[in-house]
Structures are given as structure tokens and as C-alpha cells.
GROMACS .gro file of C-alpha atoms in nm:
model
  422
    1MET     CA    1   0.000   0.000   0.000
    2ALA     CA    2   0.304   0.231  -0.006
    3ARG     CA    3   0.180   0.392  -0.328
    4SER     CA    4  -0.160   0.470  -0.180
    5PRO     CA    5  -0.220   0.806  -0.008
    6SER     CA    6  -0.383   0.614   0.277
    7SER     CA    7  -0.046   0.456   0.364
    8PRO     CA    8   0.183   0.651   0.603
    9SER     CA    9   0.481   0.555   0.386
   10PHE     CA   10   0.332   0.744   0.093
   11TRP     CA   11   0.405   1.079   0.261
   12ARG     CA   12   0.785   1.100   0.292
   13SER     CA   13   0.866   1.465   0.360
   14PRO     CA   14   1.091   1.489   0.670
   15VAL     CA   15   0.954   1.839   0.734
   16ARG     CA   16   0.605   1.717   0.809
   17GLY     CA   17   0.547   1.649   1.177
   18PRO     CA   18   0.353   1.762   1.482
   19TRP     CA   19   0.599   2.038   1.582
   20PHE     CA   20   0.581   2.201   1.238
   21THR     CA   21   0.203   2.165   1.232
   22SER     CA   22   0.170   2.301   1.586
   23VAL     CA   23   0.368   2.619   1.515
   24LEU     CA   24   0.149   2.691   1.212
   25GLY     CA   25  -0.164   2.607   1.408
   26LEU     CA   26  -0.082   2.850   1.687
   27ALA     CA   27  -0.013   3.126   1.433
   28LEU     CA   28  -0.352   3.061   1.271
   29LEU     CA   29  -0.524   3.048   1.611
   30ALA     CA   30  -0.413   3.404   1.685
   31GLY     CA   31  -0.458   3.536   1.330
   32ILE     CA   32  -0.799   3.387   1.259
   33THR     CA   33  -0.932   3.509   1.594
   34VAL     CA   34  -0.839   3.865   1.492
   35LEU     CA   35  -0.992   3.808   1.146
   36PHE     CA   36  -1.320   3.691   1.297
   37VAL     CA   37  -1.348   3.982   1.540
   38THR     CA   38  -1.264   4.244   1.277
   39GLY     CA   39  -1.504   4.073   1.036
   40LEU     CA   40  -1.788   4.102   1.289
   41LEU     CA   41  -1.702   4.467   1.347
   42SER     CA   42  -1.698   4.531   0.972
   43TYR     CA   43  -2.041   4.377   0.938
   44ALA     CA   44  -2.172   4.580   1.233
   45ALA     CA   45  -2.041   4.899   1.067
   46TYR     CA   46  -2.302   4.855   0.794
   47ASN     CA   47  -2.578   4.887   1.057
   48PRO     CA   48  -2.770   4.596   0.900
   49GLY     CA   49  -3.027   4.604   1.180
   50LEU     CA   50  -3.122   4.961   1.087
   51SER     CA   51  -3.297   4.909   0.756
   52PRO     CA   52  -3.352   4.628   0.506
   53VAL     CA   53  -3.158   4.825   0.244
   54ASN     CA   54  -2.841   4.787   0.454
   55ASP     CA   55  -2.892   4.421   0.542
   56LYS     CA   56  -2.742   4.189   0.283
   57THR     CA   57  -2.778   3.876   0.501
   58PRO     CA   58  -3.145   3.775   0.517
   59ASP     CA   59  -3.271   3.547   0.793
   60LYS     CA   60  -2.956   3.590   1.003
   61GLY     CA   61  -3.159   3.529   1.320
   62VAL     CA   62  -2.951   3.488   1.635
   63LEU     CA   63  -2.634   3.545   1.433
   64GLY     CA   64  -2.714   3.915   1.444
   65PHE     CA   65  -2.703   3.929   1.825
   66TYR     CA   66  -2.390   4.144   1.837
   67LEU     CA   67  -2.523   4.430   1.623
   68PHE     CA   68  -2.506   4.777   1.776
   69ALA     CA   69  -2.513   5.140   1.668
   70TRP     CA   70  -2.183   5.193   1.491
   71PRO     CA   71  -1.995   5.489   1.645
   72THR     CA   72  -1.858   5.792   1.462
   73ASP     CA   73  -1.550   5.823   1.687
   74PRO     CA   74  -1.268   5.783   1.622
   75HIS     CA   75  -1.324   5.891   1.264
   76TRP     CA   76  -1.058   5.644   1.139
   77LEU     CA   77  -1.218   5.343   1.312
   78TYR     CA   78  -1.343   5.163   1.001
   79ARG     CA   79  -1.024   5.247   0.813
   80LEU     CA   80  -0.817   5.073   1.081
   81ASN     CA   81  -1.055   4.779   1.127
   82GLN     CA   82  -1.086   4.694   0.759
   83GLY     CA   83  -0.719   4.756   0.687
   84VAL     CA   84  -0.628   4.502   0.956
   85HIS     CA   85  -0.891   4.254   0.838
   86VAL     CA   86  -0.792   4.248   0.472
   87THR     CA   87  -0.416   4.285   0.513
   88LEU     CA   88  -0.397   4.015   0.781
   89GLY     CA   89  -0.619   3.781   0.579
   90ILE     CA   90  -0.393   3.801   0.275
   91THR     CA   91  -0.081   3.773   0.492
   92LEU     CA   92  -0.208   3.447   0.644
   93VAL     CA   93  -0.262   3.272   0.309
   94PRO     CA   94   0.086   3.102   0.306
   95VAL     CA   95   0.038   2.996   0.669
   96LEU     CA   96  -0.300   2.840   0.589
   97LEU     CA   97  -0.168   2.655   0.284
   98ALA     CA   98   0.134   2.525   0.478
   99LYS     CA   99  -0.091   2.410   0.760
  100LEU     CA  100  -0.317   2.220   0.519
  101TRP     CA  101  -0.010   2.063   0.353
  102SER     CA  102   0.122   1.952   0.691
  103VAL     CA  103  -0.194   1.760   0.783
  104VAL     CA  104  -0.293   1.627   0.441
  105PRO     CA  105  -0.199   1.263   0.529
  106ARG     CA  106  -0.480   1.255   0.783
  107LEU     CA  107  -0.736   1.344   0.518
  108PHE     CA  108  -0.666   1.006   0.352
  109GLN     CA  109  -0.689   0.786   0.661
  110LEU     CA  110  -0.872   0.457   0.618
  111PRO     CA  111  -1.124   0.354   0.722
  112PRO     CA  112  -1.297   0.693   0.701
  113ALA     CA  113  -1.463   0.642   1.039
  114ARG     CA  114  -1.362   0.401   1.316
  115SER     CA  115  -1.639   0.506   1.553
  116LEU     CA  116  -1.917   0.759   1.587
  117ALA     CA  117  -1.684   0.998   1.770
  118HIS     CA  118  -1.421   0.960   1.499
  119ALA     CA  119  -1.684   1.021   1.229
  120LEU     CA  120  -1.793   1.344   1.400
  121GLU     CA  121  -1.431   1.454   1.423
  122ARG     CA  122  -1.381   1.392   1.049
  123ILE     CA  123  -1.697   1.588   0.967
  124SER     CA  124  -1.579   1.882   1.178
  125LEU     CA  125  -1.242   1.864   1.002
  126LEU     CA  126  -1.417   1.874   0.664
  127LEU     CA  127  -1.611   2.185   0.771
  128LEU     CA  128  -1.291   2.341   0.904
  129VAL     CA  129  -1.085   2.285   0.588
  130GLY     CA  130  -1.372   2.363   0.350
  131GLY     CA  131  -1.473   2.670   0.549
  132ALA     CA  132  -1.118   2.805   0.562
  133LEU     CA  133  -1.068   2.766   0.188
  134PHE     CA  134  -1.409   2.918   0.113
  135GLU     CA  135  -1.356   3.223   0.337
  136PHE     CA  136  -1.004   3.295   0.216
  137VAL     CA  137  -1.089   3.243  -0.152
  138THR     CA  138  -1.403   3.460  -0.148
  139GLY     CA  139  -1.224   3.724   0.059
  140VAL     CA  140  -0.928   3.746  -0.179
  141LEU     CA  141  -1.158   3.755  -0.483
  142ASN     CA  142  -1.360   4.037  -0.326
  143VAL     CA  143  -1.043   4.237  -0.259
  144GLN     CA  144  -0.947   4.191  -0.624
  145LEU     CA  145  -1.300   4.292  -0.735
  146ASP     CA  146  -1.339   3.954  -0.909
  147TYR     CA  147  -1.689   3.831  -0.829
  148LEU     CA  148  -1.656   3.484  -0.977
  149PHE     CA  149  -1.866   3.317  -0.710
  150PRO     CA  150  -2.245   3.279  -0.743
  151GLY     CA  151  -2.456   3.521  -0.545
  152SER     CA  152  -2.366   3.820  -0.333
  153PHE     CA  153  -2.035   3.832  -0.146
  154TYR     CA  154  -2.197   3.961   0.176
  155PRO     CA  155  -2.424   3.666   0.270
  156LEU     CA  156  -2.178   3.410   0.133
  157HIS     CA  157  -1.889   3.543   0.340
  158PHE     CA  158  -2.109   3.604   0.646
  159TYR     CA  159  -2.265   3.258   0.669
  160GLY     CA  160  -1.942   3.090   0.559
  161ALA     CA  161  -1.763   3.264   0.847
  162TRP     CA  162  -2.006   3.125   1.104
  163VAL     CA  163  -1.977   2.769   0.968
  164PHE     CA  164  -1.599   2.797   0.967
  165ILE     CA  165  -1.565   2.955   1.311
  166ALA     CA  166  -1.785   2.690   1.472
  167ALA     CA  167  -1.558   2.414   1.336
  168PHE     CA  168  -1.251   2.625   1.419
  169VAL     CA  169  -1.350   2.666   1.785
  170VAL     CA  170  -1.410   2.292   1.825
  171HIS     CA  171  -1.077   2.214   1.659
  172ALA     CA  172  -0.891   2.475   1.867
  173VAL     CA  173  -1.033   2.342   2.195
  174LEU     CA  174  -0.928   1.988   2.105
  175LYS     CA  175  -0.587   2.062   1.955
  176THR     CA  176  -0.441   2.373   2.124
  177PRO     CA  177  -0.312   2.191   2.438
  178ALA     CA  178  -0.128   1.936   2.224
  179ALA     CA  179   0.008   2.211   1.998
  180VAL     CA  180   0.149   2.401   2.296
  181ARG     CA  181   0.311   2.081   2.428
  182ASN     CA  182   0.473   2.009   2.092
  183VAL     CA  183   0.621   2.358   2.067
  184ARG     CA  184   0.750   2.346   2.425
  185ARG     CA  185   0.935   2.022   2.355
  186LEU     CA  186   1.163   2.198   2.112
  187ARG     CA  187   1.229   2.480   2.358
  188GLU     CA  188   1.311   2.225   2.628
  189GLY     CA  189   1.564   2.055   2.402
  190ARG     CA  190   1.376   1.736   2.342
  191ALA     CA  191   1.428   1.533   2.028
  192VAL     CA  192   1.247   1.648   1.720
  193GLU     CA  193   1.341   1.360   1.499
  194ALA     CA  194   1.077   1.215   1.274
  195GLY     CA  195   0.836   1.004   1.472
  196ALA     CA  196   0.972   1.121   1.810
  197GLU     CA  197   0.740   1.418   1.867
  198GLU     CA  198   0.411   1.255   1.949
  199GLU     CA  199   0.255   0.936   2.064
  200PRO     CA  200   0.060   0.801   1.768
  201THR     CA  201  -0.267   0.625   1.825
  202GLU     CA  202  -0.495   0.427   1.599
  203ALA     CA  203  -0.728   0.726   1.568
  204ALA     CA  204  -0.447   0.979   1.521
  205PRO     CA  205  -0.141   0.825   1.358
  206SER     CA  206   0.181   1.021   1.355
  207LEU     CA  207   0.215   1.305   1.105
  208ALA     CA  208   0.585   1.226   1.075
  209SER     CA  209   0.674   0.980   0.801
  210PRO     CA  210   0.795   0.634   0.913
  211ASP     CA  211   1.021   0.633   0.605
  212PRO     CA  212   1.127   0.995   0.547
  213ALA     CA  213   1.311   1.100   0.234
  214ALA     CA  214   1.646   1.277   0.245
  215PRO     CA  215   1.591   1.632   0.378
  216THR     CA  216   1.626   1.925   0.141
  217THR     CA  217   1.550   2.184   0.409
  218SER     CA  218   1.509   2.197   0.784
  219ARG     CA  219   1.183   2.260   0.958
  220ARG     CA  220   1.306   2.603   1.057
  221GLY     CA  221   1.390   2.664   0.693
  222ALA     CA  222   1.039   2.561   0.591
  223LEU     CA  223   0.891   2.798   0.848
  224GLY     CA  224   1.120   3.070   0.715
  225LEU     CA  225   0.985   3.007   0.365
  226VAL     CA  226   0.626   3.035   0.490
  227GLY     CA  227   0.709   3.349   0.688
  228GLY     CA  228   0.887   3.500   0.387
  229GLY     CA  229   0.581   3.439   0.172
  230SER     CA  230   0.361   3.608   0.431
  231LEU     CA  231   0.594   3.907   0.451
  232LEU     CA  232   0.592   3.936   0.072
  233LEU     CA  233   0.212   3.942   0.062
  234PHE     CA  234   0.204   4.190   0.350
  235GLY     CA  235   0.445   4.422   0.172
  236THR     CA  236   0.248   4.410  -0.152
  237THR     CA  237  -0.088   4.474   0.016
  238VAL     CA  238  -0.053   4.701   0.319
  239GLY     CA  239   0.031   5.009   0.110
  240GLN     CA  240  -0.331   5.044  -0.005
  241ASN     CA  241  -0.403   5.189   0.341
  242PHE     CA  242  -0.166   5.482   0.293
  243ASP     CA  243  -0.111   5.769   0.055
  244GLY     CA  244   0.219   5.868  -0.101
  245PRO     CA  245   0.495   5.638  -0.235
  246LEU     CA  246   0.396   5.349  -0.006
  247ARG     CA  247   0.065   5.308  -0.191
  248HIS     CA  248   0.253   5.213  -0.508
  249THR     CA  249   0.394   4.907  -0.329
  250ALA     CA  250   0.042   4.761  -0.302
  251VAL     CA  251   0.066   4.581  -0.635
  252LEU     CA  252  -0.184   4.314  -0.525
  253ALA     CA  253  -0.452   4.572  -0.443
  254PRO     CA  254  -0.669   4.729  -0.717
  255HIS     CA  255  -0.666   5.060  -0.532
  256GLY     CA  256  -0.297   5.047  -0.454
  257GLY     CA  257  -0.072   5.126  -0.745
  258ALA     CA  258  -0.326   5.281  -0.983
  259ASP     CA  259  -0.268   5.652  -1.035
  260PRO     CA  260  -0.586   5.846  -0.946
  261GLY     CA  261  -0.453   6.164  -1.107
  262SER     CA  262  -0.354   6.491  -0.949
  263GLY     CA  263  -0.529   6.794  -0.805
  264PRO     CA  264  -0.793   6.819  -0.533
  265GLY     CA  265  -0.974   6.510  -0.663
  266GLY     CA  266  -0.657   6.305  -0.701
  267PHE     CA  267  -0.738   6.027  -0.456
  268GLN     CA  268  -0.873   5.675  -0.498
  269ILE     CA  269  -1.228   5.595  -0.602
  270ASN     CA  270  -1.421   5.271  -0.619
  271LYS     CA  271  -1.682   5.325  -0.892
  272THR     CA  272  -1.668   5.587  -1.165
  273ALA     CA  273  -1.967   5.790  -1.282
  274ALA     CA  274  -1.951   5.621  -1.623
  275SER     CA  275  -1.954   5.271  -1.470
  276ARG     CA  276  -2.270   5.358  -1.274
  277GLY     CA  277  -2.447   5.512  -1.574
  278ILE     CA  278  -2.436   5.869  -1.440
  279SER     CA  279  -2.461   6.116  -1.727
  280ALA     CA  280  -2.352   6.480  -1.733
  281ALA     CA  281  -2.704   6.582  -1.839
  282GLU     CA  282  -2.870   6.460  -1.519
  283THR     CA  283  -2.605   6.612  -1.290
  284SER     CA  284  -2.603   6.953  -1.457
  285GLU     CA  285  -2.690   7.268  -1.266
  286GLU     CA  286  -3.017   7.299  -1.457
  287ALA     CA  287  -3.136   6.941  -1.416
  288TRP     CA  288  -3.021   6.823  -1.073
  289ARG     CA  289  -3.222   6.887  -0.759
  290LEU     CA  290  -3.183   6.734  -0.413
  291VAL     CA  291  -3.516   6.616  -0.272
  292VAL     CA  292  -3.529   6.625   0.110
  293SER     CA  293  -3.835   6.484   0.290
  294GLY     CA  294  -3.951   6.490   0.653
  295PRO     CA  295  -4.260   6.547   0.870
  296SER     CA  296  -4.300   6.910   0.762
  297GLY     CA  297  -4.298   6.823   0.393
  298THR     CA  298  -4.055   6.807   0.104
  299VAL     CA  299  -3.805   7.061  -0.022
  300ARG     CA  300  -3.615   7.063  -0.350
  301LEU     CA  301  -3.273   7.227  -0.350
  302SER     CA  302  -3.040   7.307  -0.638
  303ARG     CA  303  -2.665   7.298  -0.590
  304ALA     CA  304  -2.661   7.678  -0.585
  305GLU     CA  305  -2.921   7.682  -0.306
  306LEU     CA  306  -2.721   7.428  -0.106
  307LEU     CA  307  -2.414   7.650  -0.138
  308GLU     CA  308  -2.613   7.933   0.021
  309LEU     CA  309  -2.678   7.728   0.337
  310PRO     CA  310  -2.431   7.758   0.630
  311PRO     CA  311  -2.116   7.573   0.516
  312HIS     CA  312  -1.917   7.334   0.733
  313SER     CA  313  -1.596   7.141   0.681
  314ALA     CA  314  -1.450   6.812   0.805
  315ALA     CA  315  -1.129   6.616   0.743
  316LEU     CA  316  -1.233   6.255   0.690
  317PRO     CA  317  -1.099   5.948   0.507
  318ILE     CA  318  -1.278   5.705   0.278
  319ALA     CA  319  -1.239   5.339   0.369
  320CYS     CA  320  -1.386   5.047   0.176
  321VAL     CA  321  -1.469   4.686   0.259
  322GLU     CA  322  -1.196   4.571   0.017
  323GLY     CA  323  -0.938   4.712   0.261
  324TRP     CA  324  -0.823   5.021   0.070
  325SER     CA  325  -0.853   5.368   0.217
  326THR     CA  326  -0.747   5.727   0.163
  327SER     CA  327  -0.592   5.968   0.404
  328ASP     CA  328  -0.810   6.247   0.545
  329GLN     CA  329  -0.955   6.464   0.268
  330TRP     CA  330  -1.092   6.812   0.340
  331TRP     CA  331  -1.467   6.804   0.269
  332ARG     CA  332  -1.698   7.107   0.267
  333GLY     CA  333  -2.076   7.114   0.247
  334VAL     CA  334  -2.399   7.115   0.447
  335ARG     CA  335  -2.434   6.923   0.773
  336LEU     CA  336  -2.683   6.637   0.758
  337ARG     CA  337  -2.851   6.754   1.076
  338ASP     CA  338  -2.904   7.099   0.921
  339LEU     CA  339  -3.087   6.935   0.631
  340ALA     CA  340  -3.305   6.753   0.886
  341VAL     CA  341  -3.396   7.093   1.035
  342LEU     CA  342  -3.528   7.205   0.695
  343VAL     CA  343  -3.793   6.932   0.704
  344GLY     CA  344  -3.917   6.964   1.061
  345TYR     CA  345  -3.662   6.828   1.306
  346GLU     CA  346  -3.441   6.985   1.570
  347ALA     CA  347  -3.067   6.946   1.504
  348ASP     CA  348  -3.010   6.757   1.830
  349THR     CA  349  -3.301   6.518   1.766
  350ALA     CA  350  -3.240   6.447   1.398
  351PRO     CA  351  -3.345   6.087   1.318
  352ASP     CA  352  -3.222   5.821   1.079
  353VAL     CA  353  -3.206   5.903   0.710
  354LEU     CA  354  -3.250   5.701   0.393
  355VAL     CA  355  -3.020   5.827   0.116
  356GLU     CA  356  -3.085   5.745  -0.250
  357SER     CA  357  -2.843   5.789  -0.538
  358LEU     CA  358  -2.891   5.878  -0.902
  359GLN     CA  359  -2.726   5.545  -0.989
  360ARG     CA  360  -2.988   5.293  -1.093
  361HIS     CA  361  -2.807   4.968  -1.026
  362GLY     CA  362  -2.588   4.830  -0.749
  363ALA     CA  363  -2.635   4.690  -0.400
  364PHE     CA  364  -2.584   5.024  -0.226
  365ARG     CA  365  -2.761   5.273  -0.453
  366ARG     CA  366  -2.978   5.322  -0.142
  367ALA     CA  367  -2.829   5.331   0.208
  368ALA     CA  368  -2.947   5.418   0.558
  369LEU     CA  369  -2.761   5.609   0.829
  370ARG     CA  370  -2.833   5.597   1.200
  371ALA     CA  371  -2.938   5.900   1.401
  372ASN     CA  372  -2.599   5.921   1.577
  373GLN     CA  373  -2.434   5.948   1.235
  374VAL     CA  374  -2.679   6.214   1.117
  375ARG     CA  375  -2.630   6.423   1.432
  376ASP     CA  376  -2.250   6.420   1.421
  377PRO     CA  377  -2.140   6.771   1.317
  378ARG     CA  378  -1.879   6.621   1.083
  379SER     CA  379  -2.140   6.430   0.882
  380LEU     CA  380  -2.191   6.627   0.562
  381LEU     CA  381  -2.365   6.640   0.232
  382ALA     CA  382  -2.035   6.730   0.068
  383LEU     CA  383  -2.025   6.970  -0.227
  384ASP     CA  384  -1.650   7.038  -0.241
  385VAL     CA  385  -1.336   6.844  -0.158
  386ASN     CA  386  -0.990   6.988  -0.094
  387GLY     CA  387  -1.107   7.336  -0.189
  388GLU     CA  388  -1.264   7.249  -0.525
  389PRO     CA  389  -1.608   7.124  -0.641
  390LEU     CA  390  -1.652   6.749  -0.644
  391THR     CA  391  -1.552   6.574  -0.965
  392PRO     CA  392  -1.809   6.347  -1.133
  393ASP     CA  393  -1.623   6.035  -1.014
  394HIS     CA  394  -1.621   6.163  -0.655
  395GLY     CA  395  -1.997   6.216  -0.655
  396CYS     CA  396  -2.076   6.556  -0.809
  397PRO     CA  397  -2.315   6.731  -0.757
  398ALA     CA  398  -2.327   6.608  -0.394
  399ARG     CA  399  -2.225   6.308  -0.186
  400ILE     CA  400  -2.247   6.184   0.172
  401ILE     CA  401  -1.938   6.177   0.394
  402VAL     CA  402  -1.970   6.037   0.748
  403PRO     CA  403  -1.692   5.970   1.001
  404ALA     CA  404  -1.600   5.602   1.055
  405ALA     CA  405  -1.859   5.476   0.803
  406PRO     CA  406  -1.783   5.215   0.533
  407GLY     CA  407  -1.727   5.370   0.192
  408VAL     CA  408  -2.047   5.229   0.042
  409LEU     CA  409  -2.254   5.423   0.298
  410ASN     CA  410  -2.095   5.748   0.181
  411THR     CA  411  -2.340   5.761  -0.107
  412LYS     CA  412  -2.235   5.947  -0.422
  413TRP     CA  413  -2.458   6.137  -0.669
  414VAL     CA  414  -2.724   6.190  -0.400
  415ALA     CA  415  -3.074   6.248  -0.536
  416ARG     CA  416  -3.307   6.207  -0.237
  417MET     CA  417  -3.286   6.209   0.143
  418THR     CA  418  -3.578   6.091   0.358
  419PHE     CA  419  -3.551   6.163   0.731
  420GLY     CA  420  -3.741   5.953   0.984
  421ASP     CA  421  -3.714   5.643   1.203
  422LEU     CA  422  -3.624   5.345   0.987
   0.00000   0.00000   0.00000
């Protein structure tokens, strides 16, 4: 049976063993925990419990228990959270692949199940491996703006995360003590020869080969290779969170190395006016009007009339779910709470608002903002950026800008705002 993957002699790499697997497992334990927490925070930032237009995960039930009103302070909160989530996720790809390679012999064990308990363990392992691959693959594709998977990214990634984390927690509880023991053995100077690191059992045979091939690298060398791969991915991704020369190092990020041009509007965008079907005719001074509705009625405002209202400014970044962000840009326009006053509310009691864009297609052509976001004095219907009128690609004639909000909630090409409890 030596030529069968179910035979221990089939897997001959001298690198494979419980110490190598344990080091990778502990790294993933820490990294995936951070990924899960930042992923939950990213989902909460969309305020999906506020309005159906924000909720892209129907029938979430008890899985939405953690939802809360997303804060507006600090104003860079979402930028930091999503930068960590995406950059760390990409950085962990080599660690995940190495971990799966290290345990692949156990996926071919025969018989598939020796007992009911063993069968349940194999099922949880299948959910763990399948869930990890699904989450990392869909996450990387989303960062690259390649939507090759069926359906919407949001529910797929959300429900996939819960399936994966359930299997991950079970696996971590069962395996972490053994992983810590295996790592300590090296520190204590115990032998790390093949087959000498663990006590194999019938249910869990040794990961180390009983007939290892001649080594071509040490286990430390293999870990160095994995770590080097992670550092390379980190260095070619993290720059999308910064402006200046460092952004050009983010060659793996769509919003990293691309040149957005110069001038006041020379910073990254996600969707252009042309890609959303926004024409110059409908955004012209003669044609465009902002419709604002509330309990006292509806008002229609031209851009010129908006410019006559008391102006306010705020320095805020744009941060997107794909992990890219800009530095603080200087926005100028009308405060959202002042617009609420025009339709019957007091500034300090301004409610939620539903914002609708001129764009006719897309998941977030309509978005809702919570009352705490509307009342923040830095939340604006922006008309200018960095001292100049908005460009068409940055949302001219007017766009929303809110501190700490995901980029998709900073609606561009605003056409209508409806204030009221949602």
C-alpha cells in the first residue's frame, strides 16, 4: 500500500510532523481570531439592523445578536478595522496553505470512520478545511473585485464565516493543548526527529513519516519560507491603506498602485460615474435637484441653493470593505442635521435618514444612516473636496461623507434624502 495516499509511507517529507504543524496552528489560532473579530465589526459597521436596504444577510436570526449602533468616533475606526482585516487575511494565506499541507496525510486515513466519535471529528475537520478555503478564496476575490462566485459576497462570506468559526473553535479546543506541548518540547531541548514528537494512536497516527526521504531543508527553513511568503504578501498589500509612495507598493490591491490623477480630486475611487451610468445631463446645474423629505414636507434644492446654506468642513478618510482607504480629505458642504432641520426636526433630535443615489443599479444605490451618524457635526452632504467642487467620479453634484462609516454608505450622486425612524 506504499503507493496509496492512505499509507503513512506514501508521505515522505521529513519536514512534516507535529511540531511544524503546531507552530502553524498556533499562528492561525491568533490570526484567525483577529480576522473573525474584525469581520464582525466590519459587518456591524453597515448597521444591517437599521434598515432592510443595509442588510445583505437575510434570515440571520440569532447570528445578528452582536449588532449595535456603529460609532462615529474615532473617525478612522473603520479604516483601521478593515485595513487590519484584509491585510492580515492576505498575509495568512501562506500559513493556511502550509498548515493544510502539513496535515494532508490525515485526510486520507482509512477507514474513514472508526467510531461515531471519529466520524464526528472527520466531519468537523471537513467543515474546518472547507470553510477556511471558502472564506479565504471569497475574501481574496472580493479584494481583487473579481466576483466569480455565485450570489452576493456579503451573505456568502457572512454565513461561511459562522460555519468555519464553529468548526474552528471545536478544533482549537481539542488541539491547542497538544500544539502548545509540541512547541514546548523543542524549547526544552527534546528530540524532534521524525516520529519522536508525538505518541501516535490508531485514531491519530503520527504526522511524521515512518520512512522519510532525504531532507532538502530543515523545519526552521520551511517555516522561514512560509514566513517569507507572508511578509511578501504583506508588503504588496498594506500600502493600499496609505497615501504617497507606499501606496505604489500595493501591487496586489486594485486601489494600490493605480494613479488616481492629481489635483484636489486626485485620490482613490471605487466606482466611476460612467460605470454607474451617471450622465452629465442629469447632474447639470439645470437638471439636478436634491429632494429632502420629513414630517413638515418636502423641499427641493439646487446645488446653488445648497451652497447658500451655512457651510461646514471636516477632514475625513474614505475606507472600503476591500481594505483600501485614503488619508483624510478636506470636505466642505452642508451638515446632515441641518438638512433635517429644513424638514421639521431639531438638530439635536435628527433621526435616521435614507439616502438614495442617481445610480440605478448596485447593491448600495440606497443606504441608511443611524441618528448618531446624522447628528454628528462632521457628517456632511459634501459639495467640495480639498477646496474644489466634487468631480463626477467623486460624486458631483453632492455626496455623503460620514466619520467612521464604510465607503459604500458614503453615497455618491445623491438624489433624495428621507428623514425619519427606519
